[in-house]
DNA sequence: CAAAGCATGAAGTCCGTA
DNA sequence: TACGGACTTCATGCTTTG
């Protein structure tokens, strides 16, 4: 175990909030009790295609169905509102992200640490042509959000028009599955090609089912007649909303690109949530970016037109730090970028120094490692106490320290 | 030595039905 | 309510290649 912050220390810190702080209420509609379970269904007045259902259960975290969170573009959700406790209602804002489908109890625990704020579960399939189910805990306003423009293509065929002619009618997929850190080996697509070559026209239904199963499992696209292929790194970049060649060059290998992109934000989704900050920082924003990866947060803020004044970016992988630095140069940023390699080195004193110099942080943003949460992990899906995922406690430690310094020293 | 290739299921959620 | 089957998943570690 490699935690810079013990659970006992963290729970003590939580206790400062009060023994049973009703911190996150969905005002007007939902009054959550710690002991009883209440489920409220909100009928969308302008669109009857679905109910926005929010379920609160202190014993087990439920995901909102169908993963639209506190709202997505073109889906009126003005009925949903929430009231945050005073402790987190003011600046600095923080924005935490991780995989939605984590082992039981994980989201409950993370939510408890992060001031009992109810997570917002969103599938990025509403923002691009690929599924990406993620949970977000944040204290941002949730009204008057606006999507990044232009709106990306929402179907596979629109996103990759060149492949349209190869798409058989019996493959009804319009969305790709989640973009992972690894892609299909050649053996898979080679085997399918040989099977399909046995049939002149349309293969029989049982063969179709078999092929479709493999297509979904390995996230394959039609790139030729009877020919399937996994996505390329530049296609990952496009779907996730990054600039073309964002991760290309500068000594980055193909394997490293898949790894880094598979771990990244979907930029349009995050930018939609951050869009409420537009216009609030005319002189630029001070950002503490934790587990920055390839800079999804920085790219999102930049595309929103929010000037990056001071950015402290914490990222362990040198390859990723190079990518961010390179993007920073490419986009002619006028602000100040500070790159740190390890969250565990970020002490309260260090935070205090930065905050004194910058006048505090306006936004703390990042997603802690999901290695021990992901369903793809066959070896060490150990939950919040896993080797990498336990770094969540450092995320909380840092957020809480910034809140504390801001409240008690800089006001 | 670095980079790429490749085999390795469990643990959930969702959804229909009895 | 309960149950069974379909479906999906920010990966790790060993082997091969060059």
XYZ file of C-alpha atoms (C1' of nucleotides) in Angstrom:
447
model
C 0.000 0.000 0.000
C 1.308 3.345 -0.957
C -0.879 5.933 0.637
C 0.352 9.309 1.668
C -2.724 9.787 3.790
C -4.104 7.218 6.193
C -7.783 6.372 6.239
C -8.018 7.337 9.895
C -6.540 10.748 9.224
C -8.924 11.241 6.357
C -11.951 10.189 8.379
C -10.911 12.598 11.099
C -10.800 15.317 8.505
C -14.249 14.303 7.293
C -15.563 14.554 10.830
C -14.787 18.253 10.804
C -17.761 18.588 8.530
C -20.091 17.521 11.308
C -21.410 14.103 12.275
C -24.234 13.877 9.815
C -23.922 16.761 7.469
C -26.668 16.767 4.891
C -24.318 18.293 2.462
C -25.769 17.380 -0.846
C -29.458 17.914 -1.250
C -31.369 18.048 -4.434
C -33.330 21.028 -3.315
C -37.071 21.279 -3.795
C -37.443 17.696 -4.929
C -35.258 15.355 -2.985
C -34.512 15.233 0.680
C -32.040 12.469 1.210
C -32.096 10.623 4.458
C -29.056 8.782 5.647
C -31.159 5.903 6.787
C -33.939 5.496 4.309
C -33.886 5.152 0.599
C -35.853 7.452 -1.585
C -36.192 7.382 -5.301
C -37.633 10.273 -7.207
C -38.516 10.179 -10.842
C -38.518 13.452 -12.701
C -40.659 13.622 -15.787
C -39.023 15.711 -18.424
C -41.696 18.175 -19.556
C -40.317 18.852 -22.987
C -39.183 15.427 -23.986
C -40.909 12.192 -23.121
C -38.327 9.824 -24.453
C -37.115 8.990 -20.993
C -37.406 9.785 -17.333
C -34.469 11.359 -15.621
C -34.336 9.123 -12.624
C -32.182 9.885 -9.640
C -31.732 7.287 -6.986
C -30.200 7.889 -3.613
C -29.306 4.945 -1.458
C -26.812 5.340 1.321
C -26.068 1.648 1.379
C -25.303 1.258 -2.278
C -24.656 3.715 -5.031
C -26.954 3.574 -8.004
C -26.175 5.067 -11.327
C -28.689 7.418 -12.845
C -30.405 5.892 -15.806
C -29.714 6.482 -18.624
C -26.516 8.164 -17.441
C -27.352 11.726 -18.334
C -26.197 13.161 -15.014
C -27.569 16.615 -14.239
C -28.310 17.090 -17.904
C -26.936 16.799 -21.404
C -27.244 19.100 -24.417
C -30.691 19.302 -26.001
C -32.290 17.537 -23.073
C -34.109 19.994 -20.853
C -33.322 19.245 -17.236
C -34.146 22.519 -15.544
C -36.109 20.650 -12.902
C -32.931 19.320 -11.412
C -31.264 21.539 -8.897
C -29.068 20.993 -5.913
C -27.869 22.854 -2.894
C -24.329 22.452 -1.664
C -23.124 22.983 1.877
C -21.442 26.278 2.636
C -18.175 24.451 2.999
C -18.009 23.599 -0.688
C -20.452 26.071 -2.169
C -17.798 28.750 -2.684
C -14.599 28.713 -4.606
C -12.312 26.950 -5.166
C -14.166 24.665 -7.513
C -13.101 21.073 -7.758
C -13.943 18.450 -10.354
C -13.243 14.777 -9.785
C -13.623 12.017 -12.360
C -13.445 8.230 -12.447
C -14.985 5.161 -14.068
C -18.688 4.766 -13.322
C -18.625 0.978 -13.023
C -16.345 0.490 -10.035
C -16.434 -2.301 -7.436
C -19.238 -2.061 -4.900
C -18.852 0.663 -2.308
C -16.132 2.572 -4.122
C -18.293 5.496 -5.253
C -19.982 5.600 -1.892
C -16.621 5.978 -0.210
C -15.299 8.549 -2.655
C -18.505 10.546 -2.298
C -18.210 10.460 1.504
C -14.701 11.851 1.366
C -15.578 14.519 -1.177
C -18.044 16.272 1.126
C -20.961 13.876 0.496
C -21.580 15.405 -2.894
C -23.723 13.149 -5.046
C -21.784 11.952 -8.111
C -23.017 12.826 -11.568
C -22.893 9.790 -13.847
C -22.635 10.587 -17.540
C -22.102 8.453 -20.636
C -20.039 10.315 -23.227
C -22.049 8.623 -25.983
C -24.245 11.726 -25.758
C -21.232 13.845 -26.738
C -19.424 11.695 -29.299
C -19.639 8.429 -31.229
C -18.201 6.268 -28.455
C -19.515 5.102 -25.118
C -17.634 6.244 -22.012
C -19.384 5.785 -18.696
C -17.873 8.029 -16.061
C -18.785 9.516 -12.710
C -18.030 13.114 -11.738
C -18.036 14.677 -8.282
C -17.840 18.450 -8.351
C -19.132 21.636 -6.767
C -19.726 23.501 -10.014
C -23.038 25.166 -10.824
C -25.171 22.907 -13.012
C -27.368 25.445 -14.762
C -26.822 27.234 -18.045
C -24.322 24.737 -19.379
C -23.442 24.961 -23.048
C -21.738 22.434 -25.337
C -18.499 22.969 -27.184
C -18.903 23.882 -30.834
C -18.878 22.392 -33.321
C -20.884 19.439 -32.018
C -18.886 16.303 -32.874
C -20.454 13.584 -35.025
C -22.599 11.361 -32.841
C -22.536 8.167 -34.895
C -19.713 5.959 -36.103
C -20.714 6.452 -39.706
C -20.714 10.240 -39.410
C -17.448 10.266 -37.504
C -15.705 8.078 -40.087
C -17.457 8.589 -43.443
C -14.741 6.725 -45.326
C -15.709 3.470 -43.636
C -19.395 3.842 -44.467
C -19.186 1.934 -47.743
C -17.761 -1.127 -46.003
C -20.380 -1.285 -43.266
C -22.687 -4.319 -43.788
C -26.406 -3.810 -43.271
C -26.528 -6.483 -40.584
C -24.164 -4.531 -38.324
C -26.556 -2.100 -36.650
C -24.029 -0.399 -34.386
C -24.119 3.394 -34.325
C -21.868 3.872 -31.271
C -18.482 2.406 -30.488
C -17.807 0.873 -27.109
C -15.449 2.402 -24.573
C -11.974 3.287 -25.811
C -9.558 1.222 -23.717
C -5.807 1.300 -23.312
C -5.227 -1.723 -25.587
C -6.687 -2.713 -28.942
C -7.465 -6.040 -30.596
C -4.533 -8.249 -31.636
C -4.146 -9.144 -35.284
C -5.209 -12.700 -34.634
C -8.789 -11.619 -33.955
C -9.370 -9.604 -37.127
C -7.475 -12.147 -39.200
C -9.663 -14.977 -37.946
C -12.848 -13.045 -38.709
C -11.619 -12.187 -42.206
C -11.019 -15.845 -42.980
C -14.473 -16.780 -41.719
C -16.210 -14.097 -43.806
C -14.300 -15.080 -46.924
C -16.199 -18.378 -46.863
C -19.379 -16.574 -47.845
C -20.078 -14.871 -51.120
C -22.780 -12.498 -50.061
C -24.323 -12.233 -46.632
C -23.168 -14.724 -44.003
C -25.832 -16.780 -42.187
C -27.378 -15.342 -38.996
C -25.323 -17.447 -36.612
C -22.093 -16.270 -38.234
C -23.352 -12.701 -38.133
C -24.027 -12.985 -34.422
C -20.587 -14.406 -33.847
C -18.857 -11.651 -35.788
C -20.914 -8.927 -34.127
C -20.006 -10.312 -30.756
C -16.321 -9.983 -31.594
C -16.885 -6.511 -33.059
C -18.404 -5.299 -29.807
C -15.868 -7.052 -27.628
C -12.871 -5.597 -29.471
C -14.462 -2.361 -30.695
C -13.802 -3.067 -34.375
C -14.629 -0.962 -37.431
C -15.205 -1.991 -41.048
C -12.286 -0.730 -43.098
C -12.705 -2.915 -46.194
C -14.795 -5.652 -47.732
C -15.023 -8.417 -45.121
C -12.220 -6.615 -43.326
C -12.339 -5.359 -39.750
C -9.764 -3.356 -37.815
C -9.296 -1.776 -34.386
C -9.167 2.004 -34.051
C -5.985 3.944 -34.729
C -4.520 6.477 -32.266
C -5.617 9.468 -34.356
C -9.156 8.078 -34.316
C -8.955 7.890 -30.533
C -7.908 11.545 -30.509
C -10.802 12.565 -32.719
C -13.438 10.717 -30.690
C -12.115 12.045 -27.397
C -12.088 15.645 -28.617
C -8.339 16.234 -28.691
C -6.503 18.122 -31.429
C -5.226 15.954 -34.239
C -1.770 14.510 -33.507
C -2.066 15.681 -29.911
C -0.201 12.581 -28.731
C 1.822 12.047 -31.899
C 5.547 12.599 -32.290
C 8.103 13.824 -29.829
C 9.226 10.311 -29.057
C 5.811 8.951 -28.100
C 5.354 5.328 -29.200
C 2.159 3.869 -30.595
C 1.685 1.741 -27.493
C 2.073 4.787 -25.267
C -0.504 6.713 -27.291
C -3.126 3.994 -26.778
C -2.312 3.846 -23.092
C -2.496 7.605 -22.579
C -5.613 8.135 -24.705
C -7.420 5.190 -23.134
C -6.994 6.917 -19.791
C -8.019 10.370 -20.968
C -11.079 12.594 -20.569
C -13.685 12.916 -23.274
C -13.073 16.623 -23.811
C -16.573 17.621 -24.971
C -18.148 15.998 -21.919
C -15.833 17.680 -19.426
C -16.025 20.999 -21.255
C -19.820 20.869 -21.056
C -19.586 20.658 -17.285
C -16.905 23.363 -17.125
C -18.765 25.670 -19.498
C -20.497 27.335 -16.547
C -17.156 28.979 -15.759
C -17.102 30.885 -19.031
C -16.997 34.612 -18.456
C -16.210 34.264 -14.766
C -12.456 34.584 -15.245
C -11.822 37.448 -17.670
C -8.255 37.740 -16.422
C -7.558 34.020 -16.620
C -7.964 31.059 -14.317
C -5.594 29.419 -11.830
C -5.795 25.647 -12.129
C -4.424 22.787 -10.072
C -4.535 19.811 -12.437
C -4.003 16.463 -10.712
C -3.281 13.238 -12.613
C -3.257 15.427 -15.713
C -2.475 12.659 -18.195
C -2.422 14.187 -21.657
C -4.079 17.382 -20.467
C -7.789 16.812 -21.120
C -8.695 19.432 -18.543
C -6.336 22.001 -20.007
C -7.590 21.342 -23.533
C -11.207 21.628 -22.406
C -10.636 24.976 -20.674
C -8.702 26.291 -23.647
C -11.440 25.287 -26.084
C -13.957 27.058 -23.850
C -11.982 30.241 -24.311
C -10.953 30.443 -20.676
C -7.444 31.832 -20.444
C -5.045 29.637 -18.509
C -3.210 31.964 -16.161
C -1.344 29.648 -13.800
C -1.526 25.885 -14.268
C 0.122 23.490 -11.852
C 0.002 20.142 -13.623
C 0.806 16.986 -11.681
C 1.523 13.946 -13.849
C 3.755 10.979 -13.163
C 4.538 9.831 -16.720
C 7.257 11.836 -18.428
C 5.742 11.035 -21.826
C 2.486 12.692 -20.808
C 4.224 15.715 -19.333
C 5.994 16.159 -22.647
C 2.674 15.992 -24.484
C 1.191 18.716 -22.273
C 4.277 20.888 -22.559
C 4.224 20.452 -26.305
C 0.544 21.386 -26.510
C 1.235 24.407 -24.320
C 3.860 25.600 -26.809
C 1.743 24.775 -29.850
C -1.217 26.812 -28.651
C 0.900 29.819 -27.699
C -0.286 29.913 -24.125
C 0.567 33.155 -22.385
C 0.156 31.798 -18.880
C 2.505 29.959 -16.576
C 2.786 26.149 -16.641
C 4.359 24.322 -13.701
C 4.833 20.581 -14.126
C 5.158 18.275 -11.110
C 5.739 14.534 -11.341
C 4.218 13.117 -8.154
C 1.076 14.011 -6.203
C 2.635 12.662 -3.028
C 5.266 15.382 -3.243
C 2.588 18.083 -3.188
C 2.624 19.197 0.446
C 0.469 21.727 2.222
C 3.422 24.079 2.395
C 3.956 23.786 -1.337
C 0.271 24.461 -1.937
C 0.417 27.463 0.376
C 3.342 28.900 -1.558
C 1.580 28.563 -4.903
C -1.676 29.937 -3.553
C 0.012 32.924 -1.982
C 1.803 33.661 -5.219
C -1.224 33.152 -7.489
C -3.935 34.408 -5.169
C -5.371 30.923 -4.680
C -6.568 28.231 -7.060
C -9.856 28.694 -8.871
C -10.226 25.064 -9.959
C -8.818 21.723 -8.881
C -9.461 19.111 -11.531
C -8.466 15.543 -12.274
C -9.341 11.871 -12.227
C -7.464 9.576 -9.902
C -6.107 6.232 -11.198
C -8.776 3.682 -12.082
C -6.457 0.707 -12.514
C -7.936 -1.147 -9.570
C -11.544 -0.257 -10.491
C -11.695 -1.121 -14.165
C -13.490 -4.228 -15.287
C -10.714 -4.813 -17.775
C -8.300 -5.527 -14.949
C -8.049 -9.296 -14.555
C -5.221 -9.225 -12.067
C -5.633 -6.534 -9.427
C -9.172 -5.198 -9.333
C -8.750 -4.425 -5.660
C -10.884 -1.304 -5.336
C -10.051 1.868 -3.443
C -7.219 0.237 -1.512
C -5.430 -0.944 -4.648
C -1.884 0.133 -5.340
C -2.731 2.847 -7.880
C -6.338 3.688 -7.055
C -5.515 4.455 -3.418
C -3.973 7.657 -4.752
C -7.537 8.930 -4.523
C -6.699 9.710 -0.898
C -4.002 12.083 -2.078
C -6.549 13.740 -4.326
C -8.791 14.285 -1.322
C -5.868 15.378 0.851
C -4.903 18.053 -1.653
C -8.445 19.290 -2.285
C -9.075 19.543 1.428
C -5.790 21.342 2.037
C -6.547 23.912 -0.667
C -10.035 24.455 0.744
C -8.568 24.911 4.198
C -5.849 27.329 3.136
C -8.272 29.316 1.027
C -10.777 29.603 3.861
C -8.468 30.300 6.748
C -5.468 32.098 5.336
C -6.274 33.862 2.113
C -9.611 35.463 2.961
C 16.825 -3.015 -24.591
C 12.626 -0.986 -26.168
C 8.396 -1.675 -28.460
C 4.817 -4.415 -30.016
C 2.010 -8.646 -29.835
C -0.930 -11.484 -27.415
C -3.506 -14.475 -23.909
C -5.626 -13.905 -19.571
C -12.209 -13.725 -16.906
C -14.414 -11.628 -13.157
C -17.734 -8.539 -11.686
C -20.799 -5.973 -12.362
C -25.210 -3.770 -14.937
C -29.248 -4.266 -17.689
C -33.477 -6.476 -19.111
C -36.766 -9.785 -19.961
C -39.640 -13.300 -17.798
C -41.869 -16.291 -14.294
C -39.228 -10.315 -6.258
C -36.164 -13.473 -8.044
C -33.549 -15.385 -11.617
C -31.047 -16.237 -15.752
C -28.873 -14.719 -19.858
C -26.887 -10.875 -22.655
C -23.791 -7.365 -22.385
C -19.699 -4.275 -21.148
C -15.218 -2.887 -19.091
C -9.701 4.481 -18.326
C -5.760 -3.446 -17.722
C -1.650 -6.672 -16.433
C 1.983 -9.567 -17.478
C 4.355 -12.599 -20.245
C 6.318 -13.491 -24.908
C 8.021 -12.213 -29.275
C 10.163 -9.092 -32.413
C 13.614 -5.906 -34.236
